[in-house]
Amino acid sequence: MSNEPFDAVEIIRAKRDRAKLSPEQIDWVVDAYTRGVVADYQMSALAMAILLNGMERDEISRWTNAMIASGERMDFSTLSRPTADKHSTGGVGDKITLPLAPLVACFDVAVPQLSGRGLGHTGGTLDKLESIPGWRCDLSNDEMMRQLEEVGAVICAAGTGLAPADKKLYALRDVTGTVEAIPLIASSIMSKKIAEGTASLVLDVKVGSGAFMKNEELARELATTMVQLGTDAGVATTALLTDMSVPLGLTVGNALEVRESVEVLAGGGPADVVELTVALAREMLAAAGKPDADVEAALKDGRAMDVWRRMIAAQGGDPDAELPVAKHSEEIRAERSGVITGLDAMQVGLAGWRLGAGRERQGEPVQFGAGVELHKSVGDEVREGDLLATLFTDTPERFARAQQAISGAWSYGEQAPARRVVIDKITA
Ligand code: URA
């Protein structure tokens, strides 16, 4: 006879039959799963029941707290500056963390960005930064605190100690068709952010073909759920709903995206990347008590670039080093004339992934120089034969499948619809 207070089957049955789980049931099942008492196949069944039947606000909040309690909590309260963090739900060409962290740090706000690697068609911030020669992502908590105090911004790997229950559950969801459950996505993201200990958080919730959430209604529900969780935990949390139907900027791929981020830090870069960087910086600074900061000036006058250089150097990187370039390239040309009215983010992301910018299995190396450079995007007028994109890879046998993915990505018409980079803001 076991000494456990519940058994997994009764909890699975309860959620299957649409019952609300009690706080004690939730605490137990998350803890017992982390300890290995609840088996993977049982947690898979429960995750599917949650996906199908949902959870109420207080159930999600308790689930999040149980995942936080499975690991360590960090504490930035000893820093001399307030902390502000941003989390994006992920998209194609989303390099915003790179210019954003140093930009916000210009205003004496500490920006701890615990980032991840890409999986599937979306890129990962750590993979992008590792294309800078010498840069390393594994910092101890002490190194991280020192860098936050001295430079103001750090982008590094999340340690294994934060929300280990989520790590285990996320890997399980990935292979059981249960990633897309809003209660599970919200608790997964927010458990890590709350455990990390930031005082304020801005969420960039993406919507469109290149995002997890393909329609605005679902994205709004996810954003609202996460803002509620953050607020309930005492973290000043807001969310921007942002467009991911079109890739962000004109590059997709690790070194290519670093190059574009450096252009933004030099005061240039594509308008959508600048607009989103500025919008998120304003939100983060407002949440950190600095609503009047002149963010655009810090991009134009080189202050953000100075912090970037110090941030990269502090982690062993050489900000002046040449970035890796792929060995092979191939051009994609327009097959007709017209105005580009759409450019499908998912198809471009898939092409970048197939070229080697992403990985098919966890732990595989990525190709730093691989990816897509876009020459024409929504609103541009093209003539048949114009250059639309350049594909890059070290392994040319990848070109055919990448071309297959990207060839139909552009749509044409008479007039492009106006693009809203920031669709809405969600507050508590
Ligand atoms: N990112 C996470 O950390 N968790 C999810 O469930 C989805 C995206």
PDB file of C-alpha atoms in Angstrom, residues 243-375:
ATOM      1  CA  ASP A 243       1.625  40.115 -35.666  1.00  0.00           C
ATOM      2  CA  MET A 244       3.387  36.916 -36.721  1.00  0.00           C
ATOM      3  CA  SER A 245       1.657  36.350 -40.039  1.00  0.00           C
ATOM      4  CA  VAL A 246       4.751  37.848 -41.736  1.00  0.00           C
ATOM      5  CA  PRO A 247       8.360  37.217 -40.549  1.00  0.00           C
ATOM      6  CA  LEU A 248       9.875  39.963 -38.427  1.00  0.00           C
ATOM      7  CA  GLY A 249      12.509  41.871 -40.355  1.00  0.00           C
ATOM      8  CA  LEU A 250      14.267  40.612 -43.453  1.00  0.00           C
ATOM      9  CA  THR A 251      16.432  37.828 -42.036  1.00  0.00           C
ATOM     10  CA  VAL A 252      15.713  34.378 -40.613  1.00  0.00           C
ATOM     11  CA  GLY A 253      18.679  32.369 -39.303  1.00  0.00           C
ATOM     12  CA  ASN A 254      21.230  32.730 -36.550  1.00  0.00           C
ATOM     13  CA  ALA A 255      24.134  34.912 -37.750  1.00  0.00           C
ATOM     14  CA  LEU A 256      21.846  36.655 -40.262  1.00  0.00           C
ATOM     15  CA  GLU A 257      19.578  37.765 -37.408  1.00  0.00           C
ATOM     16  CA  VAL A 258      22.509  38.941 -35.280  1.00  0.00           C
ATOM     17  CA  ARG A 259      23.626  41.108 -38.191  1.00  0.00           C
ATOM     18  CA  GLU A 260      20.158  42.636 -38.508  1.00  0.00           C
ATOM     19  CA  SER A 261      19.969  43.247 -34.751  1.00  0.00           C
ATOM     20  CA  VAL A 262      23.284  45.097 -34.880  1.00  0.00           C
ATOM     21  CA  GLU A 263      21.838  47.263 -37.669  1.00  0.00           C
ATOM     22  CA  VAL A 264      18.962  48.181 -35.337  1.00  0.00           C
ATOM     23  CA  LEU A 265      21.431  48.989 -32.552  1.00  0.00           C
ATOM     24  CA  ALA A 266      23.298  51.206 -35.027  1.00  0.00           C
ATOM     25  CA  GLY A 267      20.116  53.237 -35.544  1.00  0.00           C
ATOM     26  CA  GLY A 268      18.975  51.517 -38.776  1.00  0.00           C
ATOM     27  CA  GLY A 269      17.345  48.158 -39.509  1.00  0.00           C
ATOM     28  CA  PRO A 270      13.907  47.170 -40.814  1.00  0.00           C
ATOM     29  CA  ALA A 271      10.974  49.324 -39.699  1.00  0.00           C
ATOM     30  CA  ASP A 272       8.965  46.463 -38.123  1.00  0.00           C
ATOM     31  CA  VAL A 273      11.897  45.281 -35.981  1.00  0.00           C
ATOM     32  CA  VAL A 274      12.528  48.849 -34.809  1.00  0.00           C
ATOM     33  CA  GLU A 275       8.819  49.439 -34.110  1.00  0.00           C
ATOM     34  CA  LEU A 276       8.443  46.309 -32.001  1.00  0.00           C
ATOM     35  CA  THR A 277      11.737  46.843 -30.174  1.00  0.00           C
ATOM     36  CA  VAL A 278      10.686  50.386 -29.271  1.00  0.00           C
ATOM     37  CA  ALA A 279       7.141  49.348 -28.263  1.00  0.00           C
ATOM     38  CA  LEU A 280       8.376  46.568 -25.968  1.00  0.00           C
ATOM     39  CA  ALA A 281      11.115  48.783 -24.494  1.00  0.00           C
ATOM     40  CA  ARG A 282       8.529  51.438 -23.646  1.00  0.00           C
ATOM     41  CA  GLU A 283       6.323  48.857 -21.926  1.00  0.00           C
ATOM     42  CA  MET A 284       9.229  47.410 -19.948  1.00  0.00           C
ATOM     43  CA  LEU A 285      10.455  50.830 -18.860  1.00  0.00           C
ATOM     44  CA  ALA A 286       6.959  51.958 -17.885  1.00  0.00           C
ATOM     45  CA  ALA A 287       6.544  48.782 -15.802  1.00  0.00           C
ATOM     46  CA  ALA A 288       9.919  49.500 -14.159  1.00  0.00           C
ATOM     47  CA  GLY A 289       8.781  53.016 -13.217  1.00  0.00           C
ATOM     48  CA  LYS A 290      10.467  54.898 -16.111  1.00  0.00           C
ATOM     49  CA  PRO A 291       7.614  55.866 -18.444  1.00  0.00           C
ATOM     50  CA  ASP A 292       9.374  58.939 -19.883  1.00  0.00           C
ATOM     51  CA  ALA A 293      12.567  57.272 -21.135  1.00  0.00           C
ATOM     52  CA  ASP A 294      13.483  58.412 -24.665  1.00  0.00           C
ATOM     53  CA  VAL A 295      13.991  54.970 -26.146  1.00  0.00           C
ATOM     54  CA  GLU A 296      14.422  56.038 -29.761  1.00  0.00           C
ATOM     55  CA  ALA A 297      17.214  58.448 -28.848  1.00  0.00           C
ATOM     56  CA  ALA A 298      19.173  55.641 -27.161  1.00  0.00           C
ATOM     57  CA  LEU A 299      19.037  53.627 -30.396  1.00  0.00           C
ATOM     58  CA  LYS A 300      20.066  56.578 -32.547  1.00  0.00           C
ATOM     59  CA  ASP A 301      22.904  57.968 -30.416  1.00  0.00           C
ATOM     60  CA  GLY A 302      24.775  54.689 -29.853  1.00  0.00           C
ATOM     61  CA  ARG A 303      24.009  54.186 -26.137  1.00  0.00           C
ATOM     62  CA  ALA A 304      22.213  50.889 -26.788  1.00  0.00           C
ATOM     63  CA  MET A 305      25.095  49.747 -29.020  1.00  0.00           C
ATOM     64  CA  ASP A 306      27.575  50.482 -26.209  1.00  0.00           C
ATOM     65  CA  VAL A 307      25.621  48.268 -23.795  1.00  0.00           C
ATOM     66  CA  TRP A 308      25.344  45.547 -26.463  1.00  0.00           C
ATOM     67  CA  ARG A 309      29.116  45.503 -26.940  1.00  0.00           C
ATOM     68  CA  ARG A 310      29.716  45.293 -23.196  1.00  0.00           C
ATOM     69  CA  MET A 311      27.056  42.604 -22.800  1.00  0.00           C
ATOM     70  CA  ILE A 312      28.589  40.426 -25.546  1.00  0.00           C
ATOM     71  CA  ALA A 313      32.149  40.941 -24.284  1.00  0.00           C
ATOM     72  CA  ALA A 314      31.148  40.121 -20.671  1.00  0.00           C
ATOM     73  CA  GLN A 315      30.096  36.653 -21.896  1.00  0.00           C
ATOM     74  CA  GLY A 316      33.342  36.020 -23.808  1.00  0.00           C
ATOM     75  CA  GLY A 317      32.085  37.179 -27.217  1.00  0.00           C
ATOM     76  CA  ASP A 318      33.946  39.460 -29.604  1.00  0.00           C
ATOM     77  CA  PRO A 319      31.506  42.139 -30.796  1.00  0.00           C
ATOM     78  CA  ASP A 320      33.885  43.053 -33.647  1.00  0.00           C
ATOM     79  CA  ALA A 321      34.394  39.511 -34.950  1.00  0.00           C
ATOM     80  CA  GLU A 322      33.218  38.543 -38.423  1.00  0.00           C
ATOM     81  CA  LEU A 323      30.014  36.528 -38.216  1.00  0.00           C
ATOM     82  CA  PRO A 324      29.871  33.090 -39.872  1.00  0.00           C
ATOM     83  CA  VAL A 325      28.700  33.064 -43.499  1.00  0.00           C
ATOM     84  CA  ALA A 326      27.205  29.959 -45.142  1.00  0.00           C
ATOM     85  CA  LYS A 327      29.276  28.240 -47.832  1.00  0.00           C
ATOM     86  CA  HIS A 328      26.482  28.127 -50.409  1.00  0.00           C
ATOM     87  CA  SER A 329      23.661  30.402 -51.499  1.00  0.00           C
ATOM     88  CA  GLU A 330      20.791  30.230 -53.960  1.00  0.00           C
ATOM     89  CA  GLU A 331      18.393  32.880 -55.222  1.00  0.00           C
ATOM     90  CA  ILE A 332      14.596  32.847 -55.352  1.00  0.00           C
ATOM     91  CA  ARG A 333      13.124  35.050 -58.072  1.00  0.00           C
ATOM     92  CA  ALA A 334       9.579  36.328 -58.665  1.00  0.00           C
ATOM     93  CA  GLU A 335       7.560  34.222 -61.055  1.00  0.00           C
ATOM     94  CA  ARG A 336       5.143  37.066 -61.775  1.00  0.00           C
ATOM     95  CA  SER A 337       4.739  40.824 -61.430  1.00  0.00           C
ATOM     96  CA  GLY A 338       2.518  42.564 -58.891  1.00  0.00           C
ATOM     97  CA  VAL A 339       2.299  44.020 -55.400  1.00  0.00           C
ATOM     98  CA  ILE A 340       3.224  41.619 -52.579  1.00  0.00           C
ATOM     99  CA  THR A 341       0.168  41.375 -50.336  1.00  0.00           C
ATOM    100  CA  GLY A 342       1.337  38.538 -48.055  1.00  0.00           C
ATOM    101  CA  LEU A 343       4.498  36.665 -47.035  1.00  0.00           C
ATOM    102  CA  ASP A 344       3.735  33.562 -45.008  1.00  0.00           C
ATOM    103  CA  ALA A 345       5.850  33.446 -41.840  1.00  0.00           C
ATOM    104  CA  MET A 346       5.462  29.695 -41.380  1.00  0.00           C
ATOM    105  CA  GLN A 347       6.722  28.901 -44.872  1.00  0.00           C
ATOM    106  CA  VAL A 348       9.767  31.163 -44.460  1.00  0.00           C
ATOM    107  CA  GLY A 349      10.468  29.691 -41.014  1.00  0.00           C
ATOM    108  CA  LEU A 350      10.233  26.183 -42.395  1.00  0.00           C
ATOM    109  CA  ALA A 351      12.682  27.053 -45.189  1.00  0.00           C
ATOM    110  CA  GLY A 352      15.184  28.463 -42.667  1.00  0.00           C
ATOM    111  CA  TRP A 353      14.847  25.355 -40.570  1.00  0.00           C
ATOM    112  CA  ARG A 354      15.344  23.031 -43.546  1.00  0.00           C
ATOM    113  CA  LEU A 355      18.448  24.995 -44.560  1.00  0.00           C
ATOM    114  CA  GLY A 356      20.013  24.103 -41.198  1.00  0.00           C
ATOM    115  CA  ALA A 357      19.282  27.216 -39.095  1.00  0.00           C
ATOM    116  CA  GLY A 358      17.230  25.051 -36.712  1.00  0.00           C
ATOM    117  CA  ARG A 359      17.415  21.487 -35.490  1.00  0.00           C
ATOM    118  CA  GLU A 360      15.242  18.443 -35.984  1.00  0.00           C
ATOM    119  CA  ARG A 361      16.173  16.831 -32.677  1.00  0.00           C
ATOM    120  CA  GLN A 362      17.114  18.373 -29.387  1.00  0.00           C
ATOM    121  CA  GLY A 363      20.878  18.620 -28.930  1.00  0.00           C
ATOM    122  CA  GLU A 364      21.813  18.713 -32.619  1.00  0.00           C
ATOM    123  CA  PRO A 365      24.173  21.512 -33.711  1.00  0.00           C
ATOM    124  CA  VAL A 366      22.722  24.309 -35.870  1.00  0.00           C
ATOM    125  CA  GLN A 367      24.441  25.920 -38.853  1.00  0.00           C
ATOM    126  CA  PHE A 368      25.220  29.486 -37.832  1.00  0.00           C
ATOM    127  CA  GLY A 369      25.315  30.896 -41.362  1.00  0.00           C
ATOM    128  CA  ALA A 370      22.196  29.109 -42.651  1.00  0.00           C
ATOM    129  CA  GLY A 371      18.889  30.848 -43.240  1.00  0.00           C
ATOM    130  CA  VAL A 372      16.924  33.172 -45.468  1.00  0.00           C
ATOM    131  CA  GLU A 373      17.519  36.783 -46.426  1.00  0.00           C
ATOM    132  CA  LEU A 374      14.372  38.427 -47.762  1.00  0.00           C
ATOM    133  CA  HIS A 375      14.717  41.121 -50.416  1.00  0.00           C
TER     134      HIS A 375
END
